[in-house]
Amino acid sequence: MDHDMEKNIVPETEEDERAWDDRMQVGMVDDADPGAFEPLLLPQVAEALRSGEPITVLGIAKEGVACGALAGYIAGDCFHVISLYVAPDYRRQGGARRMIRELEALIGDDPTIGAVEIEFTTAEPDNETLLPFLEAMGFLQESDSGRNIYTFALGDLGQMKVSKVCGHENGYVRPFSQLSVDLLHAAQKRSVALGTPQPEQTLTGKELERELSHALVRDGRIEAYAAVDHSCCGMLTLCALWIGDSNRVTLNTLVKSVIARAQELYPPQTKVAMQAVNDQSRRLIMKLAPQARKVSYTYRLTV
């Protein structure tokens, strides 16, 4: 998924939790029919339920009104929360806290599950409140090991001078809009086989910005690419970056090509999100945009 939850909650305290009375109910939501809780779920969660994927959903209701939901899945020894939401009229009453505690109780008897983990971005204003809330609940921030999402405005950058990939034998860099569908399809198949970073959809998906996404083509096939969509809160998002066996010059050229083209097509106030996948790409982002802001976090609670 992303990497972010589009709906979230505001901080709550122990006093807030006491605001819930005996008319409050917390329990499992019917996987086959989420009913009144569906509007409280992310669209992809509701779709996963309908398709029978192994998603666990807890709901909270007060006086018979569905007012909050928590959804996630188990992977390895961890329960991953992918959606946590309380309706605005019911916030600061302890609903999110109660759902987290109910989840702990639910998985507490399973010796194979040792933690609850939440990944989110603070690119959405509501999500900034998650930091103090999770810390108050006993979650600890995990090290990102250089992997993170950073945001900045196009106007924060100087005009990009794009270096060339020297020599015909080293290939050429072109936007996806200038590449054939067959070439992109072949790259998609190869990327799946190699397990390389790729967009959630496909390299030919309509969600991609074809003018901004760029690829290095050598000997009739794509050897590296930088794909752009709007998956991070509607911002221009560098959603997949792969340089294969290419060198740092290729990485710089691809990223700068994306930015240079974006500066031609979008106003300076346009927000951009870039994901660092390792220390090398993080250093490049910070070099290009020293004021870039880290917005993605992972918090973990041992149970």
Tab-separated table of C-alpha atoms in Angstrom:
chain	number	residue	atom	x	y	z
A	1	MET	CA	0.000	0.000	0.000
A	2	ASP	CA	1.218	2.309	0.528
A	3	HIS	CA	2.826	3.372	2.725
A	4	ASP	CA	-0.078	5.644	4.444
A	5	MET	CA	-3.480	5.454	6.125
A	6	GLU	CA	-5.904	7.963	4.644
A	7	LYS	CA	-8.209	8.026	7.666
A	8	ASN	CA	-7.069	8.329	11.207
A	9	ILE	CA	-7.740	9.646	14.671
A	10	VAL	CA	-6.889	12.365	17.155
A	11	PRO	CA	-4.979	11.771	20.401
A	12	GLU	CA	-6.910	10.310	23.282
A	13	THR	CA	-6.164	9.988	26.972
A	14	GLU	CA	-7.207	7.717	29.826
A	15	GLU	CA	-9.792	10.356	30.770
A	16	ASP	CA	-11.187	10.232	27.252
A	17	GLU	CA	-11.556	6.467	27.547
A	18	ARG	CA	-13.767	6.839	30.603
A	19	ALA	CA	-16.137	8.956	28.504
A	20	TRP	CA	-17.395	5.730	26.902
A	21	ASP	CA	-20.234	4.256	28.927
A	22	ASP	CA	-21.960	0.882	28.954
A	23	ARG	CA	-23.750	1.782	25.719
A	24	MET	CA	-20.391	1.386	23.928
A	25	GLN	CA	-19.705	-1.883	22.103
A	26	VAL	CA	-16.478	-3.143	20.556
A	27	GLY	CA	-16.356	-6.309	18.508
A	28	MET	CA	-15.521	-8.094	15.285
A	29	VAL	CA	-17.057	-6.827	12.058
A	30	ASP	CA	-18.631	-9.405	9.759
A	31	ASP	CA	-16.041	-10.098	7.056
A	32	ALA	CA	-18.710	-10.870	4.483
A	33	ASP	CA	-20.858	-7.811	5.231
A	34	PRO	CA	-19.253	-4.824	7.013
A	35	GLY	CA	-22.610	-3.050	6.829
A	36	ALA	CA	-22.678	0.306	8.640
A	37	PHE	CA	-18.912	0.110	9.253
A	38	GLU	CA	-17.993	0.162	5.548
A	39	PRO	CA	-17.925	4.020	5.308
A	40	LEU	CA	-15.371	3.976	8.147
A	41	LEU	CA	-12.964	1.719	6.221
A	42	LEU	CA	-10.457	2.550	3.514
A	43	PRO	CA	-11.810	1.541	0.073
A	44	GLN	CA	-9.042	-1.035	-0.368
A	45	VAL	CA	-9.931	-2.619	2.983
A	46	ALA	CA	-13.608	-2.920	2.064
A	47	GLU	CA	-12.621	-4.430	-1.282
A	48	ALA	CA	-10.296	-6.905	0.451
A	49	LEU	CA	-13.183	-7.987	2.666
A	50	ARG	CA	-15.467	-8.479	-0.304
A	51	SER	CA	-12.840	-10.557	-2.125
A	52	GLY	CA	-12.283	-12.814	0.870
A	53	GLU	CA	-8.761	-11.748	1.765
A	54	PRO	CA	-7.634	-12.487	5.355
A	55	ILE	CA	-8.405	-9.067	6.848
A	56	THR	CA	-9.422	-8.624	10.488
A	57	VAL	CA	-11.775	-5.727	11.268
A	58	LEU	CA	-12.856	-4.456	14.690
A	59	GLY	CA	-15.691	-1.953	14.998
A	60	ILE	CA	-16.863	0.314	17.767
A	61	ALA	CA	-20.441	1.540	18.150
A	62	LYS	CA	-22.202	3.812	20.606
A	63	GLU	CA	-25.960	3.792	21.112
A	64	GLY	CA	-26.201	1.543	18.061
A	65	VAL	CA	-24.285	3.918	15.765
A	66	ALA	CA	-21.126	2.673	14.020
A	67	CYS	CA	-18.496	5.283	14.859
A	68	GLY	CA	-15.058	3.695	14.450
A	69	ALA	CA	-13.137	0.826	12.867
A	70	LEU	CA	-9.717	-0.816	12.976
A	71	ALA	CA	-8.483	-3.129	10.226
A	72	GLY	CA	-5.339	-5.154	9.655
A	73	TYR	CA	-3.766	-8.481	8.837
A	74	ILE	CA	-1.259	-10.941	10.296
A	75	ALA	CA	2.115	-11.410	8.618
A	76	GLY	CA	4.733	-13.518	10.355
A	77	ASP	CA	4.713	-12.732	14.067
A	78	CYS	CA	3.102	-9.302	13.675
A	79	PHE	CA	-0.383	-7.832	13.293
A	80	HIS	CA	-0.192	-4.940	10.828
A	81	VAL	CA	-2.807	-2.198	11.319
A	82	ILE	CA	-3.646	-0.668	7.947
A	83	SER	CA	-6.651	1.462	8.911
A	84	LEU	CA	-7.665	3.119	12.182
A	85	TYR	CA	-10.501	5.629	12.166
A	86	VAL	CA	-12.974	7.270	14.536
A	87	ALA	CA	-15.743	9.472	13.119
A	88	PRO	CA	-15.265	13.189	13.988
A	89	ASP	CA	-18.351	13.427	16.212
A	90	TYR	CA	-17.046	10.595	18.414
A	91	ARG	CA	-13.403	11.578	18.830
A	92	ARG	CA	-11.701	12.263	22.161
A	93	GLN	CA	-13.975	9.727	23.823
A	94	GLY	CA	-11.484	6.854	23.952
A	95	GLY	CA	-12.743	4.895	20.941
A	96	ALA	CA	-9.378	4.381	19.242
A	97	ARG	CA	-7.775	3.444	22.547
A	98	ARG	CA	-10.493	0.870	23.238
A	99	MET	CA	-10.074	-0.712	19.805
A	100	ILE	CA	-6.303	-1.024	20.266
A	101	ARG	CA	-6.812	-2.619	23.681
A	102	GLU	CA	-9.453	-4.973	22.249
A	103	LEU	CA	-6.984	-5.960	19.516
A	104	GLU	CA	-4.334	-6.703	22.143
A	105	ALA	CA	-6.776	-8.947	23.978
A	106	LEU	CA	-7.806	-10.645	20.730
A	107	ILE	CA	-4.275	-11.600	19.714
A	108	GLY	CA	-2.904	-11.992	23.238
A	109	ASP	CA	-3.766	-15.694	23.403
A	110	ASP	CA	-1.907	-16.445	20.151
A	111	PRO	CA	1.743	-17.213	21.034
A	112	THR	CA	2.795	-16.788	17.394
A	113	ILE	CA	1.951	-13.045	17.371
A	114	GLY	CA	4.405	-10.889	19.254
A	115	ALA	CA	3.667	-7.346	18.112
A	116	VAL	CA	1.260	-4.823	16.601
A	117	GLU	CA	2.697	-2.524	13.930
A	118	ILE	CA	1.329	0.637	12.321
A	119	GLU	CA	2.828	2.357	9.260
A	120	PHE	CA	1.539	5.795	8.278
A	121	THR	CA	2.519	9.165	6.893
A	122	THR	CA	1.988	12.597	8.391
A	123	ALA	CA	1.399	14.076	4.943
A	124	GLU	CA	-2.276	14.118	5.946
A	125	PRO	CA	-2.768	16.691	8.765
A	126	ASP	CA	-4.970	14.351	10.839
A	127	ASN	CA	-2.214	11.754	10.933
A	128	GLU	CA	0.193	14.081	12.755
A	129	THR	CA	-1.860	13.416	15.875
A	130	LEU	CA	-0.949	9.735	15.692
A	131	LEU	CA	2.587	10.344	16.989
A	132	PRO	CA	1.682	11.376	20.564
A	133	PHE	CA	-1.287	8.980	20.623
A	134	LEU	CA	0.781	5.906	19.758
A	135	GLU	CA	3.535	6.857	22.167
A	136	ALA	CA	0.950	7.226	24.932
A	137	MET	CA	-0.314	3.750	24.057
A	138	GLY	CA	3.158	2.245	24.488
A	139	PHE	CA	4.169	1.997	20.833
A	140	LEU	CA	7.825	2.641	20.013
A	141	GLN	CA	9.098	4.232	16.803
A	142	GLU	CA	11.045	1.821	14.616
A	143	SER	CA	14.259	2.801	12.833
A	144	ASP	CA	13.603	3.420	9.143
A	145	SER	CA	17.180	2.374	8.162
A	146	GLY	CA	17.282	5.083	5.517
A	147	ARG	CA	13.910	4.081	4.044
A	148	ASN	CA	11.386	6.861	4.282
A	149	ILE	CA	9.066	9.206	2.433
A	150	TYR	CA	10.099	12.853	2.173
A	151	THR	CA	8.032	15.775	0.906
A	152	PHE	CA	8.965	19.180	-0.501
A	153	ALA	CA	7.694	21.773	-2.993
A	154	LEU	CA	9.016	22.058	-6.542
A	155	GLY	CA	9.800	25.690	-5.803
A	156	ASP	CA	12.196	24.623	-3.051
A	157	LEU	CA	14.544	23.286	-5.716
A	158	GLY	CA	16.783	25.066	-8.164
A	159	GLN	CA	16.334	24.381	-11.855
A	160	MET	CA	17.617	20.892	-12.552
A	161	LYS	CA	20.558	20.475	-14.874
A	162	VAL	CA	20.093	16.951	-16.121
A	163	SER	CA	23.304	15.059	-16.762
A	164	LYS	CA	23.326	12.771	-19.769
A	165	VAL	CA	23.951	9.036	-19.735
A	166	CYS	CA	27.098	9.242	-21.833
A	167	GLY	CA	27.406	7.363	-25.070
A	168	HIS	CA	24.946	5.337	-27.083
A	169	GLU	CA	26.338	2.106	-25.650
A	170	ASN	CA	25.288	3.233	-22.154
A	171	GLY	CA	21.718	3.784	-23.258
A	172	TYR	CA	19.365	6.747	-23.246
A	173	VAL	CA	16.835	8.172	-20.777
A	174	ARG	CA	13.320	8.868	-22.045
A	175	PRO	CA	9.888	9.549	-20.476
A	176	PHE	CA	7.426	6.669	-20.540
A	177	SER	CA	5.298	8.677	-22.983
A	178	GLN	CA	8.007	8.146	-25.615
A	179	LEU	CA	8.353	4.408	-25.028
A	180	SER	CA	6.281	1.666	-26.606
A	181	VAL	CA	3.718	-0.304	-24.643
A	182	ASP	CA	5.576	-3.510	-25.587
A	183	LEU	CA	8.801	-2.165	-24.057
A	184	LEU	CA	7.008	-1.224	-20.830
A	185	HIS	CA	5.171	-4.571	-20.690
A	186	ALA	CA	8.496	-6.391	-21.051
A	187	ALA	CA	9.984	-4.283	-18.260
A	188	GLN	CA	6.977	-5.065	-16.063
A	189	LYS	CA	7.422	-8.812	-16.542
A	190	ARG	CA	11.139	-8.545	-15.859
A	191	SER	CA	10.609	-6.430	-12.749
A	192	VAL	CA	8.186	-9.019	-11.329
A	193	ALA	CA	10.668	-11.824	-12.027
A	194	LEU	CA	13.537	-9.919	-10.386
A	195	GLY	CA	11.454	-8.635	-7.471
A	196	THR	CA	12.355	-5.021	-8.226
A	197	PRO	CA	10.473	-2.000	-6.813
A	198	GLN	CA	7.426	-1.274	-8.973
A	199	PRO	CA	4.211	0.755	-8.859
A	200	GLU	CA	1.183	-0.778	-7.158
A	201	GLN	CA	-0.492	-1.063	-10.560
A	202	THR	CA	1.715	-1.563	-13.658
A	203	LEU	CA	4.285	0.387	-15.659
A	204	THR	CA	1.549	0.986	-18.248
A	205	GLY	CA	-1.136	1.873	-15.711
A	206	LYS	CA	-3.204	4.996	-16.240
A	207	GLU	CA	-2.347	6.110	-12.679
A	208	LEU	CA	1.235	6.888	-13.724
A	209	GLU	CA	2.369	10.297	-14.924
A	210	ARG	CA	3.778	9.157	-18.252
A	211	GLU	CA	5.453	12.499	-18.969
A	212	LEU	CA	7.253	12.459	-15.617
A	213	SER	CA	8.115	8.756	-15.340
A	214	HIS	CA	11.489	8.070	-16.984
A	215	ALA	CA	13.421	4.960	-17.972
A	216	LEU	CA	16.951	4.074	-19.039
A	217	VAL	CA	16.812	2.014	-22.237
A	218	ARG	CA	19.818	-0.024	-23.335
A	219	ASP	CA	20.079	-2.691	-26.023
A	220	GLY	CA	16.350	-2.646	-26.647
A	221	ARG	CA	15.159	-3.084	-23.066
A	222	ILE	CA	14.549	-0.993	-19.959
A	223	GLU	CA	17.419	-1.317	-17.465
A	224	ALA	CA	16.280	1.253	-14.887
A	225	TYR	CA	13.260	3.452	-14.223
A	226	ALA	CA	11.684	6.092	-11.995
A	227	ALA	CA	7.874	5.925	-11.951
A	228	VAL	CA	5.636	8.786	-10.788
A	229	ASP	CA	1.980	8.818	-9.733
A	230	HIS	CA	-0.191	10.622	-7.140
A	231	SER	CA	-0.424	7.804	-4.576
A	232	CYS	CA	0.857	9.788	-1.561
A	233	CYS	CA	-2.055	12.031	-0.571
A	234	GLY	CA	-2.507	13.297	-4.124
A	235	MET	CA	1.022	14.709	-4.353
A	236	LEU	CA	3.377	13.993	-7.239
A	237	THR	CA	4.900	10.779	-5.902
A	238	LEU	CA	8.047	8.975	-6.972
A	239	CYS	CA	6.377	5.615	-6.350
A	240	ALA	CA	9.001	3.241	-7.743
A	241	LEU	CA	12.718	3.621	-8.384
A	242	TRP	CA	14.946	0.896	-9.754
A	243	ILE	CA	18.448	1.255	-11.170
A	244	GLY	CA	19.351	-2.430	-11.478
A	245	ASP	CA	23.057	-2.837	-12.154
A	246	SER	CA	23.410	0.795	-13.203
A	247	ASN	CA	25.536	3.267	-11.278
A	248	ARG	CA	24.916	6.424	-9.252
A	249	VAL	CA	25.020	8.568	-12.405
A	250	THR	CA	21.919	6.748	-13.649
A	251	LEU	CA	20.135	7.302	-10.330
A	252	ASN	CA	20.939	11.029	-10.424
A	253	THR	CA	19.913	11.317	-14.063
A	254	LEU	CA	16.574	9.575	-13.552
A	255	VAL	CA	15.601	11.592	-10.475
A	256	LYS	CA	16.735	14.897	-11.975
A	257	SER	CA	14.899	14.103	-15.227
A	258	VAL	CA	11.685	13.594	-13.249
A	259	ILE	CA	12.128	16.863	-11.354
A	260	ALA	CA	13.150	18.883	-14.409
A	261	ARG	CA	10.094	17.747	-16.351
A	262	ALA	CA	7.830	18.388	-13.361
A	263	GLN	CA	9.184	21.932	-13.129
A	264	GLU	CA	8.169	22.444	-16.754
A	265	LEU	CA	4.633	21.137	-16.255
A	266	TYR	CA	3.657	22.163	-12.706
A	267	PRO	CA	3.741	25.402	-10.664
A	268	PRO	CA	6.429	25.938	-7.962
A	269	GLN	CA	4.002	25.314	-5.069
A	270	THR	CA	3.304	21.758	-6.257
A	271	LYS	CA	4.068	19.237	-3.513
A	272	VAL	CA	6.312	16.270	-4.281
A	273	ALA	CA	6.765	13.035	-2.325
A	274	MET	CA	9.843	10.867	-2.784
A	275	GLN	CA	10.591	7.591	-1.064
A	276	ALA	CA	14.143	6.834	-0.038
A	277	VAL	CA	14.754	3.105	-0.429
A	278	ASN	CA	18.289	3.163	0.983
A	279	ASP	CA	20.893	5.582	2.324
A	280	GLN	CA	22.091	6.432	-1.193
A	281	SER	CA	18.687	7.622	-2.363
A	282	ARG	CA	18.089	9.406	0.966
A	283	ARG	CA	21.340	11.359	0.548
A	284	LEU	CA	20.320	12.289	-3.002
A	285	ILE	CA	16.950	13.601	-1.814
A	286	MET	CA	18.551	15.644	0.973
A	287	LYS	CA	21.117	17.036	-1.462
A	288	LEU	CA	18.403	18.115	-3.895
A	289	ALA	CA	16.022	19.385	-1.193
A	290	PRO	CA	17.766	20.015	2.165
A	291	GLN	CA	14.457	21.238	3.612
A	292	ALA	CA	12.615	18.027	2.683
A	293	ARG	CA	10.406	16.767	5.517
A	294	LYS	CA	10.240	13.168	6.679
A	295	VAL	CA	6.591	12.083	6.740
A	296	SER	CA	6.503	8.282	7.038
A	297	TYR	CA	6.735	6.361	10.292
A	298	THR	CA	6.497	2.837	11.646
A	299	TYR	CA	5.423	2.287	15.259
A	300	ARG	CA	5.500	-1.091	16.983
A	301	LEU	CA	3.912	-2.401	20.185
A	302	THR	CA	5.160	-5.612	21.769
A	303	VAL	CA	2.291	-7.766	23.060
